[in-house]
Each structure stands twice: as structure tokens, then as C-alpha cells.
Coordinates of C-alpha atoms in Angstrom, one line a residue:
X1 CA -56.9 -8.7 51.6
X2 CA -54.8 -6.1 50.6
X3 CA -52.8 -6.1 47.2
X4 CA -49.2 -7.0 47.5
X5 CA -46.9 -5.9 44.7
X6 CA -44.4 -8.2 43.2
X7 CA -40.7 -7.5 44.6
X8 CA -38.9 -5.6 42.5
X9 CA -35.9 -6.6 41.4
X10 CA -32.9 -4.7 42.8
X11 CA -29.9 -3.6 40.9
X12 CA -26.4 -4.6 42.3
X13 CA -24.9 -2.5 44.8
X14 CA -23.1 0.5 43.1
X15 CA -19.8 -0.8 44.9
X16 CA -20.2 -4.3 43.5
X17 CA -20.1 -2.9 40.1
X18 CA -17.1 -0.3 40.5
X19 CA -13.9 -2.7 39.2
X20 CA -16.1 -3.0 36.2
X21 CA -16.8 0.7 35.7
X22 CA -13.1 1.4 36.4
X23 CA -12.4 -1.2 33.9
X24 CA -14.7 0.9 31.0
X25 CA -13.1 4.0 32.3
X26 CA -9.5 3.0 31.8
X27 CA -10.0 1.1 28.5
X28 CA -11.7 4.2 27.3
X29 CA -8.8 6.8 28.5
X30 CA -6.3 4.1 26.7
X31 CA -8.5 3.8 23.4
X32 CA -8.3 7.7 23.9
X33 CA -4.7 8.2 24.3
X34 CA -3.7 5.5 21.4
X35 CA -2.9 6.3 18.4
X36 CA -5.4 5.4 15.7
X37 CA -5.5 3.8 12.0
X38 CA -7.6 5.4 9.2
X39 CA -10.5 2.6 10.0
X40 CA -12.2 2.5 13.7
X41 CA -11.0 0.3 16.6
X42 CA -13.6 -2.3 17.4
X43 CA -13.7 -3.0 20.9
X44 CA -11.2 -5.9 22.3
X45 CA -10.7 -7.4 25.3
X46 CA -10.1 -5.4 28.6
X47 CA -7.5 -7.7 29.5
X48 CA -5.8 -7.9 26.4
X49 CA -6.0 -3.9 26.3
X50 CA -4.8 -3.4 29.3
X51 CA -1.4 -5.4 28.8
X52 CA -0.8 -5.2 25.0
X53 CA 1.7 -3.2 23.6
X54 CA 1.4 -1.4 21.3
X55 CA -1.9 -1.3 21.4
X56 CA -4.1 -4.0 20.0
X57 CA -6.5 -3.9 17.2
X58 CA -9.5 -5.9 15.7
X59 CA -8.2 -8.5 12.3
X60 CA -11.8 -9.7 10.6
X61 CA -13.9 -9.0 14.4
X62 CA -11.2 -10.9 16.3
X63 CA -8.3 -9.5 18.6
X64 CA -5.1 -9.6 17.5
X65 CA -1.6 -8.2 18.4
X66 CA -0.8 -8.0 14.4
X67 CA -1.6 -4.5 13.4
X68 CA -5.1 -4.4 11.1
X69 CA -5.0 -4.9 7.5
X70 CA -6.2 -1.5 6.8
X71 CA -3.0 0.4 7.8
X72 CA -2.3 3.4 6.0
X73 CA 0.4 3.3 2.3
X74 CA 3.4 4.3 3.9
X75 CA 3.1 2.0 6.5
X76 CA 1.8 -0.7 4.1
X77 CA 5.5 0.0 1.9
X78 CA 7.6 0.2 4.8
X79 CA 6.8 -3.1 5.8
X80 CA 7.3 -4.6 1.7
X81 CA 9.1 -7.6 2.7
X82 CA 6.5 -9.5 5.4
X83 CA 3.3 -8.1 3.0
X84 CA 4.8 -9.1 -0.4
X85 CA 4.5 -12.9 1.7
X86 CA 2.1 -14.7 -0.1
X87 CA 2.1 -17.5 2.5
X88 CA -2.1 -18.8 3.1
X89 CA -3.3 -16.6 0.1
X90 CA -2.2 -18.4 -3.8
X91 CA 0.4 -19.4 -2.2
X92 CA 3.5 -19.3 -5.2
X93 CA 6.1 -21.9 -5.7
X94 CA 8.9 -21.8 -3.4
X95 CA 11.8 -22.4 -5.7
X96 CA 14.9 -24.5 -4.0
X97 CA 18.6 -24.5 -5.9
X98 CA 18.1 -28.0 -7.0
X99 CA 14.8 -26.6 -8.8
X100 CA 16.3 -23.3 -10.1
X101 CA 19.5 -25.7 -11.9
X102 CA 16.9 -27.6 -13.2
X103 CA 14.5 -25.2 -14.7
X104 CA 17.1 -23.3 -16.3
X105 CA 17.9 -26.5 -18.3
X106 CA 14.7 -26.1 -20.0
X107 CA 14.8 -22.8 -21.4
X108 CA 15.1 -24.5 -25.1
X109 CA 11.7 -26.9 -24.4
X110 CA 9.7 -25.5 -27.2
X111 CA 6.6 -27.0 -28.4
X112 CA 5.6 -28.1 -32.1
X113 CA 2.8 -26.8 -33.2
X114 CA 0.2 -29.6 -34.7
X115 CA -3.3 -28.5 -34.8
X116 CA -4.9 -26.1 -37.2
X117 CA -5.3 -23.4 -34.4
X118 CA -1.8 -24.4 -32.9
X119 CA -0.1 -22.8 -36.4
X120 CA -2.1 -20.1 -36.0
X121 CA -1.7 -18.9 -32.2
X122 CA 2.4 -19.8 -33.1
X123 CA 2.1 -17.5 -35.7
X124 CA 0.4 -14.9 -34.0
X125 CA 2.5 -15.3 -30.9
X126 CA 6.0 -15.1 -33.2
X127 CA 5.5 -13.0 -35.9
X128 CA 2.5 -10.8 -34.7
X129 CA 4.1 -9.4 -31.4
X130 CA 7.4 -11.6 -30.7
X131 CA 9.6 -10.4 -33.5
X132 CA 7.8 -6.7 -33.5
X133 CA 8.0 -6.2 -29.8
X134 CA 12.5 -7.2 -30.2
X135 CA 11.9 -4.7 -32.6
X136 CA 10.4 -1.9 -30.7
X137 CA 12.1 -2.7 -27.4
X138 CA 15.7 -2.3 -29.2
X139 CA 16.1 -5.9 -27.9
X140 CA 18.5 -8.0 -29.1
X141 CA 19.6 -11.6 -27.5
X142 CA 23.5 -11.0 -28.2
X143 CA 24.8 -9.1 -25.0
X144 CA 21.3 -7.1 -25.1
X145 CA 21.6 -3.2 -23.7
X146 CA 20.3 -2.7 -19.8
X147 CA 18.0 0.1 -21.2
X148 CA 16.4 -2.1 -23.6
X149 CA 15.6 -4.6 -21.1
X150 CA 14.2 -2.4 -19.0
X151 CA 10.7 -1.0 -20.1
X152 CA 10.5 -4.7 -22.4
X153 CA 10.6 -6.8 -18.6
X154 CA 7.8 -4.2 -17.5
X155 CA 5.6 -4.6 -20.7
X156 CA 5.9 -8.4 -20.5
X157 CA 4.9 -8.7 -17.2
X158 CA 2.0 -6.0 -17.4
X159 CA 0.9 -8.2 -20.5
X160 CA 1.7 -11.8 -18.8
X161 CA -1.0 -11.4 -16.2
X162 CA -3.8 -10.7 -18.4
X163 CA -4.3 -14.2 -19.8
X164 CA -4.4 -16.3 -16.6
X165 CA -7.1 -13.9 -15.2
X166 CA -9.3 -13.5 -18.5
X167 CA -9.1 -17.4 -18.4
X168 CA -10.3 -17.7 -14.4
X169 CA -13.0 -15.0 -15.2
X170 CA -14.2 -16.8 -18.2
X171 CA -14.6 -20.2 -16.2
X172 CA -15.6 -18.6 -13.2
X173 CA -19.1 -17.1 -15.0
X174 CA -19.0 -20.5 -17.4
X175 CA -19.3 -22.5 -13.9
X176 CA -22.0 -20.4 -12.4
X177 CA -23.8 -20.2 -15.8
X178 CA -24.1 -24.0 -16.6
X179 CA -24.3 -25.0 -13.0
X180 CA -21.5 -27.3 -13.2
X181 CA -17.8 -27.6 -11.1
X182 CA -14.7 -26.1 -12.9
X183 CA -12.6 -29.4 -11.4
X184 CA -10.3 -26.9 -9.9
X185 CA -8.5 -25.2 -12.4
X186 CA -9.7 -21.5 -11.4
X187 CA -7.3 -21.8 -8.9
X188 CA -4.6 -22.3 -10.9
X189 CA -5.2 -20.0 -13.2
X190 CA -5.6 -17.1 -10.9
X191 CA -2.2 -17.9 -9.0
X192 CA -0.6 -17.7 -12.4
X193 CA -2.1 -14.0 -13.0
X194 CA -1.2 -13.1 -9.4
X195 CA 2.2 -14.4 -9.7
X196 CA 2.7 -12.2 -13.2
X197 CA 1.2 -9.5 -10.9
X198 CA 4.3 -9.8 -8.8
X199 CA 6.8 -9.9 -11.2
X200 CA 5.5 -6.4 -12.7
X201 CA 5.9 -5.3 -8.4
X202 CA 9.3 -6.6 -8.6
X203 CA 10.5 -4.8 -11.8
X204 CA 9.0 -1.6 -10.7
X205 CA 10.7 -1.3 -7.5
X206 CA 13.9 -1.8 -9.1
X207 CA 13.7 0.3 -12.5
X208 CA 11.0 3.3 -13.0
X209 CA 8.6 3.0 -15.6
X210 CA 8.7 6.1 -19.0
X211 CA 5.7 7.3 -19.6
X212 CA 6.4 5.6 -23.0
X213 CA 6.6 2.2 -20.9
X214 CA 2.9 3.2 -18.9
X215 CA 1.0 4.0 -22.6
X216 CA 2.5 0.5 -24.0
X217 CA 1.3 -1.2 -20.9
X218 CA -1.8 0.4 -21.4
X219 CA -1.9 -0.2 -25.0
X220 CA -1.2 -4.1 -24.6
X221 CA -3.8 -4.8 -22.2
X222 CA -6.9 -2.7 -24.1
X223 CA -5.8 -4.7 -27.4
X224 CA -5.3 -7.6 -25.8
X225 CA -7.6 -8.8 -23.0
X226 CA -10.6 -8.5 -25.7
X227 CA -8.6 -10.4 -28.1
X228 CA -7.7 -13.2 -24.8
X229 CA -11.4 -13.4 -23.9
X230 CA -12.8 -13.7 -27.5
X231 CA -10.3 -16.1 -28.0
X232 CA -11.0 -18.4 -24.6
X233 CA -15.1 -18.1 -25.4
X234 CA -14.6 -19.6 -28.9
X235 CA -11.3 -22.1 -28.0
X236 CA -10.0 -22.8 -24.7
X237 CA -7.3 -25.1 -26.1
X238 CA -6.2 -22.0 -28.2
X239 CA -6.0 -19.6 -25.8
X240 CA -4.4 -22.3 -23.4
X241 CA -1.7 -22.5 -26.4
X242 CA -1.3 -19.6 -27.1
X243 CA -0.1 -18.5 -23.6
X244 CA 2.4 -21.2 -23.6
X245 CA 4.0 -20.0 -26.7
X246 CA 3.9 -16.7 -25.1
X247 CA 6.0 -18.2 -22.0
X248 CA 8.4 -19.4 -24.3
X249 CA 9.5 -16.4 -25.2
X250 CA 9.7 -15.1 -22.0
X251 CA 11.7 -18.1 -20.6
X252 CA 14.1 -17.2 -23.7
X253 CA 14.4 -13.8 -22.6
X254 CA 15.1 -14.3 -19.0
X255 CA 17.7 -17.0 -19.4
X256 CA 19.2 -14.8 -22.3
X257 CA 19.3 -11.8 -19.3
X258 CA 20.8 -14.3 -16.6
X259 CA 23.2 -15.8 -18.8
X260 CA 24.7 -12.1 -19.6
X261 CA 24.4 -11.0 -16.1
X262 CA 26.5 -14.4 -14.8
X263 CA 28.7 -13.5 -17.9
X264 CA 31.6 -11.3 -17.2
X265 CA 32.4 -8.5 -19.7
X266 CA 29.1 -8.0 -20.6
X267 CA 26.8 -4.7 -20.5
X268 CA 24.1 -6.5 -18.3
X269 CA 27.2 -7.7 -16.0
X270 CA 28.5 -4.3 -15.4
X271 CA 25.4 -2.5 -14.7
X272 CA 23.3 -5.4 -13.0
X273 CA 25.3 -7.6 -11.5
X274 CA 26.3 -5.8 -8.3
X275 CA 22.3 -5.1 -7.5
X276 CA 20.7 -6.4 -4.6
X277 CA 17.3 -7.9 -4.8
X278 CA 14.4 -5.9 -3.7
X279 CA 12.4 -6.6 -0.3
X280 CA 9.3 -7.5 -1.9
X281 CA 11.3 -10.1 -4.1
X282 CA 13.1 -11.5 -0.9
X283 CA 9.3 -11.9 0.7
X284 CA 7.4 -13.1 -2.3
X285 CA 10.1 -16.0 -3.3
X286 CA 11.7 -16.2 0.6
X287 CA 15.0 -15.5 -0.6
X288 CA 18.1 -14.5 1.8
X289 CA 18.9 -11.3 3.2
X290 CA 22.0 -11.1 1.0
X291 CA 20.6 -12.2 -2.2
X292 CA 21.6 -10.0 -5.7
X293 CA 18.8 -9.3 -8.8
X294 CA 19.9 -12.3 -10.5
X295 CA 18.6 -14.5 -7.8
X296 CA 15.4 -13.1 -8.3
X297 CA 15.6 -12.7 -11.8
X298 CA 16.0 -16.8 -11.7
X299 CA 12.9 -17.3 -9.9
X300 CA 11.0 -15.3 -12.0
X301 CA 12.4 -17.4 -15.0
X302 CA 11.3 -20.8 -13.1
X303 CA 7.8 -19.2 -12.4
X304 CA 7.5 -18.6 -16.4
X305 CA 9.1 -22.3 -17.1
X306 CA 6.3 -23.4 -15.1
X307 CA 3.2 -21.5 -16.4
X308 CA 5.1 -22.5 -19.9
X309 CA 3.9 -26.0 -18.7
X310 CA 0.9 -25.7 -17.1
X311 CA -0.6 -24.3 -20.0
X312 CA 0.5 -26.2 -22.8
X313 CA -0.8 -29.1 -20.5
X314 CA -4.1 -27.7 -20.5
X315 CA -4.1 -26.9 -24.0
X316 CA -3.8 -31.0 -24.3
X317 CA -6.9 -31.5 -22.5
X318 CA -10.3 -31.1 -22.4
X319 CA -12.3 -28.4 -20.4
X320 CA -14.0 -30.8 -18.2
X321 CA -10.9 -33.0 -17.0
X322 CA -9.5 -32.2 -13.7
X323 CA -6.7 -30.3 -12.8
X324 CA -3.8 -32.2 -12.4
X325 CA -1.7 -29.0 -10.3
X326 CA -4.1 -29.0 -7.4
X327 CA -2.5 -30.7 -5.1
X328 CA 0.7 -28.6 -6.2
X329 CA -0.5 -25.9 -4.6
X330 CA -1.7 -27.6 -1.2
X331 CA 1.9 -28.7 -1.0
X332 CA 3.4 -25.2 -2.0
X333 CA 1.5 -23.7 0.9
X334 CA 2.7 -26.5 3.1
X335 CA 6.4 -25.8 2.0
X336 CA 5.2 -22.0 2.7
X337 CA 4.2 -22.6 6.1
X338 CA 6.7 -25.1 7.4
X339 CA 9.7 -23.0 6.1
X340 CA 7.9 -20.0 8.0
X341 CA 8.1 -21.7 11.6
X342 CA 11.1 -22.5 11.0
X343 CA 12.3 -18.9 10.7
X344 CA 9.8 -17.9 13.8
X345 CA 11.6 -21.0 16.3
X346 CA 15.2 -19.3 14.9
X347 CA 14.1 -15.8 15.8
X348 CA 12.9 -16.9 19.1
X349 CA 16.0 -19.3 19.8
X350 CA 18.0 -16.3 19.2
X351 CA 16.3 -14.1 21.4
X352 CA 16.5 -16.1 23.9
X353 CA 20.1 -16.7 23.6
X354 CA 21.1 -13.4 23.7
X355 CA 18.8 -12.5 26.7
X356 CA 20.7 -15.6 28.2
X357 CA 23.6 -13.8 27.6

């Protein structure tokens, strides 16, 4: 008989297919019309699309009503506060008053040295770059000049977050190199250079760095990061030590500059005790609306009371031993978190109260 072709598949009906097409068309005419960021829209939802506003973007290939990451500077400073949040991300310590009182009782904790290399990190600490850098600075501790305090709080942040970083790195390739766990203190030691990181941020958006300040800070950390990482290969517990006597001094300094500032009379008092925090200080440490520099300032004294710690506590132990602040920062992040829906449920419950109304 005669050969009978297969039946061919038909396409739909055009008219079956037209809410779709209109759907392309108008999602295509929006993405048009919208405004766009320096990276490319991926394609969302027509739904979401189509009743978003402003319009949505893409946040790591899923949609989201948050703008995208890659939004341009301007943007990126105008909206300080909520990006200086480190909430999810080395999460920092969330100081409460009880904790700041208690803190600031320490500032005279000091430890002995003992060992061999002890005396000599002490030494270099104190009478290599301590007493040299009061020196330089113009810094003295009795009622200590604003201008003096200025460019040293920028240098000795710029220099604080070298250490914790050269440490992380040196683990990081030590762990990958032997084939072995680091027992989780990478973690710590990064949110320790991180939160240095943020202390420079906060200095520099309320005083403007010389270029005398930017060639010391350059200065510092070409000398010193070699000097850190030669250090940490040869001598963990050295290096660990070291950076604790280096927090001492700093946890001198800033209860030296919040003493003065609380002090009436003084020159720190008349110059800085009228100034209001920054927005990136209010976001990084969650502080309120109405908080002054001093209330930062005495955060970023209980963040360098705290690294004092951490690292003379590793300094005791040995490179294998677990860390004993990982669960510190699980719970830091939890804090974080919980103290964030609380402000979103506020936010809401007054929104709808005044809508009410």
C-alpha cells in the first residue's frame, strides 16, 4: 500500500499562546523603561515584575525586592548605616551597657611577660613603637590635644588590622598545606581584622586623614606585615603575644580618650563631646539614633579589650587546640539577628498604627 507519513505535530494555536506573548512584551517594555544598575538585570519573575515596585532585581540568581549588591558608590554611601550591618557576615560583638561598664574596668589588665620571646615581643611592642609612636603623635595621656589624637586613632587602626589577617592567611595555607583542620580559629582571627577594618571606617568618616597620616599608614603596614608574617611562620605564640601587648596599649589609649571626653574642662571635652556618632558606627555596633562619639568610641574600646584577650589566650596555647570563641560568634550572630526582628516587628507595628490612624 501506499506510504503514510507520521502526523506531524502541530504547534498551539497562535491565540492559545497570546497572554504569554503579551506577558514577554510587557516585561520587556518594563525592563525597558526601568532604570538600570551598572551590572545587567537577569530575568525575574513575570509576576513579580509586573507588581514590584521599584523594580526588582536578581541577589546571587534569585529574585529579590532588595536592590543588588552591585549598586553604584554613591548609592552604596548613601545608604552607610544598613551596609556598615555586619549581621550574617563575621558577625561583631554586640556590646550591651552592662558589658561596656564592665570592659572599661579592665583597661589596667596587663599581662606579665614570662617566656624568653614574651620579654622580647614586650619589649618590642613598648619601647620599639609604643613610646616612639606617643612621641611622634605629640600624644600625651594627661588631657591629650584633639589634633594629636586624630591621625594616632587612624594609624592605630590602619596598623591593628594587619596582624589578625597575616595570622588567618598564615593558617589558612598551613591548613591546606599539611592537610589538616585549623579547629576553627581562622574565623576568629579574620573577624578580629575585619572588626580593626571598621574602626579605621569609623575614624575616617569623622576626621580626614593628612597626607602625613596616609604615608604613616602606608609606612606601618609595608614594615610591618613582613615583620607579622615572619614572626607567625617561626612563632605563633609570639606573634599571638605580641598583638595582645599591642591591644594593651590601645585599651590605654581609648579609655585615656573617653575618660577626658566624660571629663569636663578638658580639651577632648570641648571639642568632642558635643559630636554625634557616625551612621556607619550606629549600623556596625546597632547603637541609637541619638548616640554621641563617645558611645562609639566605648565600643571600639570593648572590641580592643576583647581581641586583648583573645590573643593572649591563644598565645597560651598550642596551635592544634581548639578554639574556645567559636561558639561566641554563633551566639553574636544570634544576638545580631534576634535584635534585628525586633526592630523590623517595631517598624511594621508602627506602620500599621499610624495607617490605623
Amino acid at each position: 500500500g501506499l506510504f503514510v507519513p507520521p502526523p506531524i505535530h502541530q504547534p498551539p494555536r497562535l491565540e492559545s499562546r497570546a497572554p504569554l506573548m503579551q506577558g514577554r512584551l510587557l516585561l520587556s517594555s518594563a525592563l525597558r523603561r526601568a532604570p538600570r544598575p551598572a551590572h545587567r538585570l537577569l530575568l525575574p519573575s513575570l509576576s513579580r515584575a509586573l507588581t514590584t515596585e521599584p523594580p526588582i532585581s536578581s541577589e546571587h540568581f534569585r529574585t529579590s525586592n532588595k536592590p543588588h549588591p552591585l549598586i553604584k558608590k554613591n548609592e552604596y554611601l548613601e545608604r552607610e548605616k544598613e551596609m556598615s550591618d555586619h549581621t550574617g557576615r563575621q558577625q561583631n560583638h554586640i556590646w550591651t551597657k552592662a558589658e561596656l561598664e564592665a570592659a572599661l574596668a579592665t583597661y589596667n589588665d596587663k599581662h606579665i611577660p614570662v617566656t624568653i620571646s614574651d620579654k622580647i615581643m614586650h619589649a618590642i611592642m613598648y619601647y620599639g613603637l609604643y613610646h616612639p609612636f606617643n612621641f611622634l603623635t605629640g600624644y600625651t595621656p594627661r588631657d591629650p590635644k584633639p589634633s594629636a589624637l586624630v591621625w594616632r586613632l587612624i594609624v592605630l587602626e590602619s596598623f591593628a588590622g594587619v596582624p589578625g589577617f597575616v595570622a588567618a592567611g598564615v593558617r589558612h595555607f598551613r591548613s591546606l598545606r599539611v592537610l589538616r583542620r585549623d579547629y576553627g580559629w581562622i574565623h576568629t582571627l579574620l573577624e578580629e581584622a575585619e572588626n580593626e577594618r571598621m574602626h579605621l571606617l569609623v575614624c575616617l568618616r569623622m576626621f580626614e586623614a593628612s597626607p602625613v597620616t596616609r604615608a604613616l599608614c602606608i609606612s606601618a603596614q609595608l614594615a610591618m606585615t613582613p615583620f607579622l608574617m615572619a614572626v607567625y611562620l617561626v612563632n605563633p605564640k609570639a606573634g599571638h603575644r605580641f598583638v595582645g601587648y599591642l591591644e594593651q596599649t590601645a585599651c590605654s589609649t581609648y579609655h585615656n580618650v573617653i575618660t577626658h571626653i566624660e571629663t569636663p574642662g578638658t580639651k577632648l571635652h570641648k571639642e568632642w563631646a558635643h559630636l554625634d556618632a557616625p551612621d556607619i558606627a550606629k549600623g556596625y555596633w546597632k547603637l541609637p539614633a541619638d548616640a554621641k562619639w563617645v558611645d562609639a568610641l566605648k565600643c571600639m574600646y570593648a572590641d580592643e579589650t576583647h581581641h586583648r584577650d583573645v590573643n593572649h589566650t591563644f598565645a597560651s596555647m598550642e596551635s592544634d587546640d581548639p578554639n574556645p570563641f567559636v561558639l561566641m560568634h554563633k551566639e553574636d550572630a544570634a544576638r545580631a539577628w534576634k535584635m534585628e526582628e525586633s526592630e523590623r516587628l517595631m517598624k511594621e507595628n508602627r506602620g500599621s498604627t499610624s495607617a490605623k490612624a
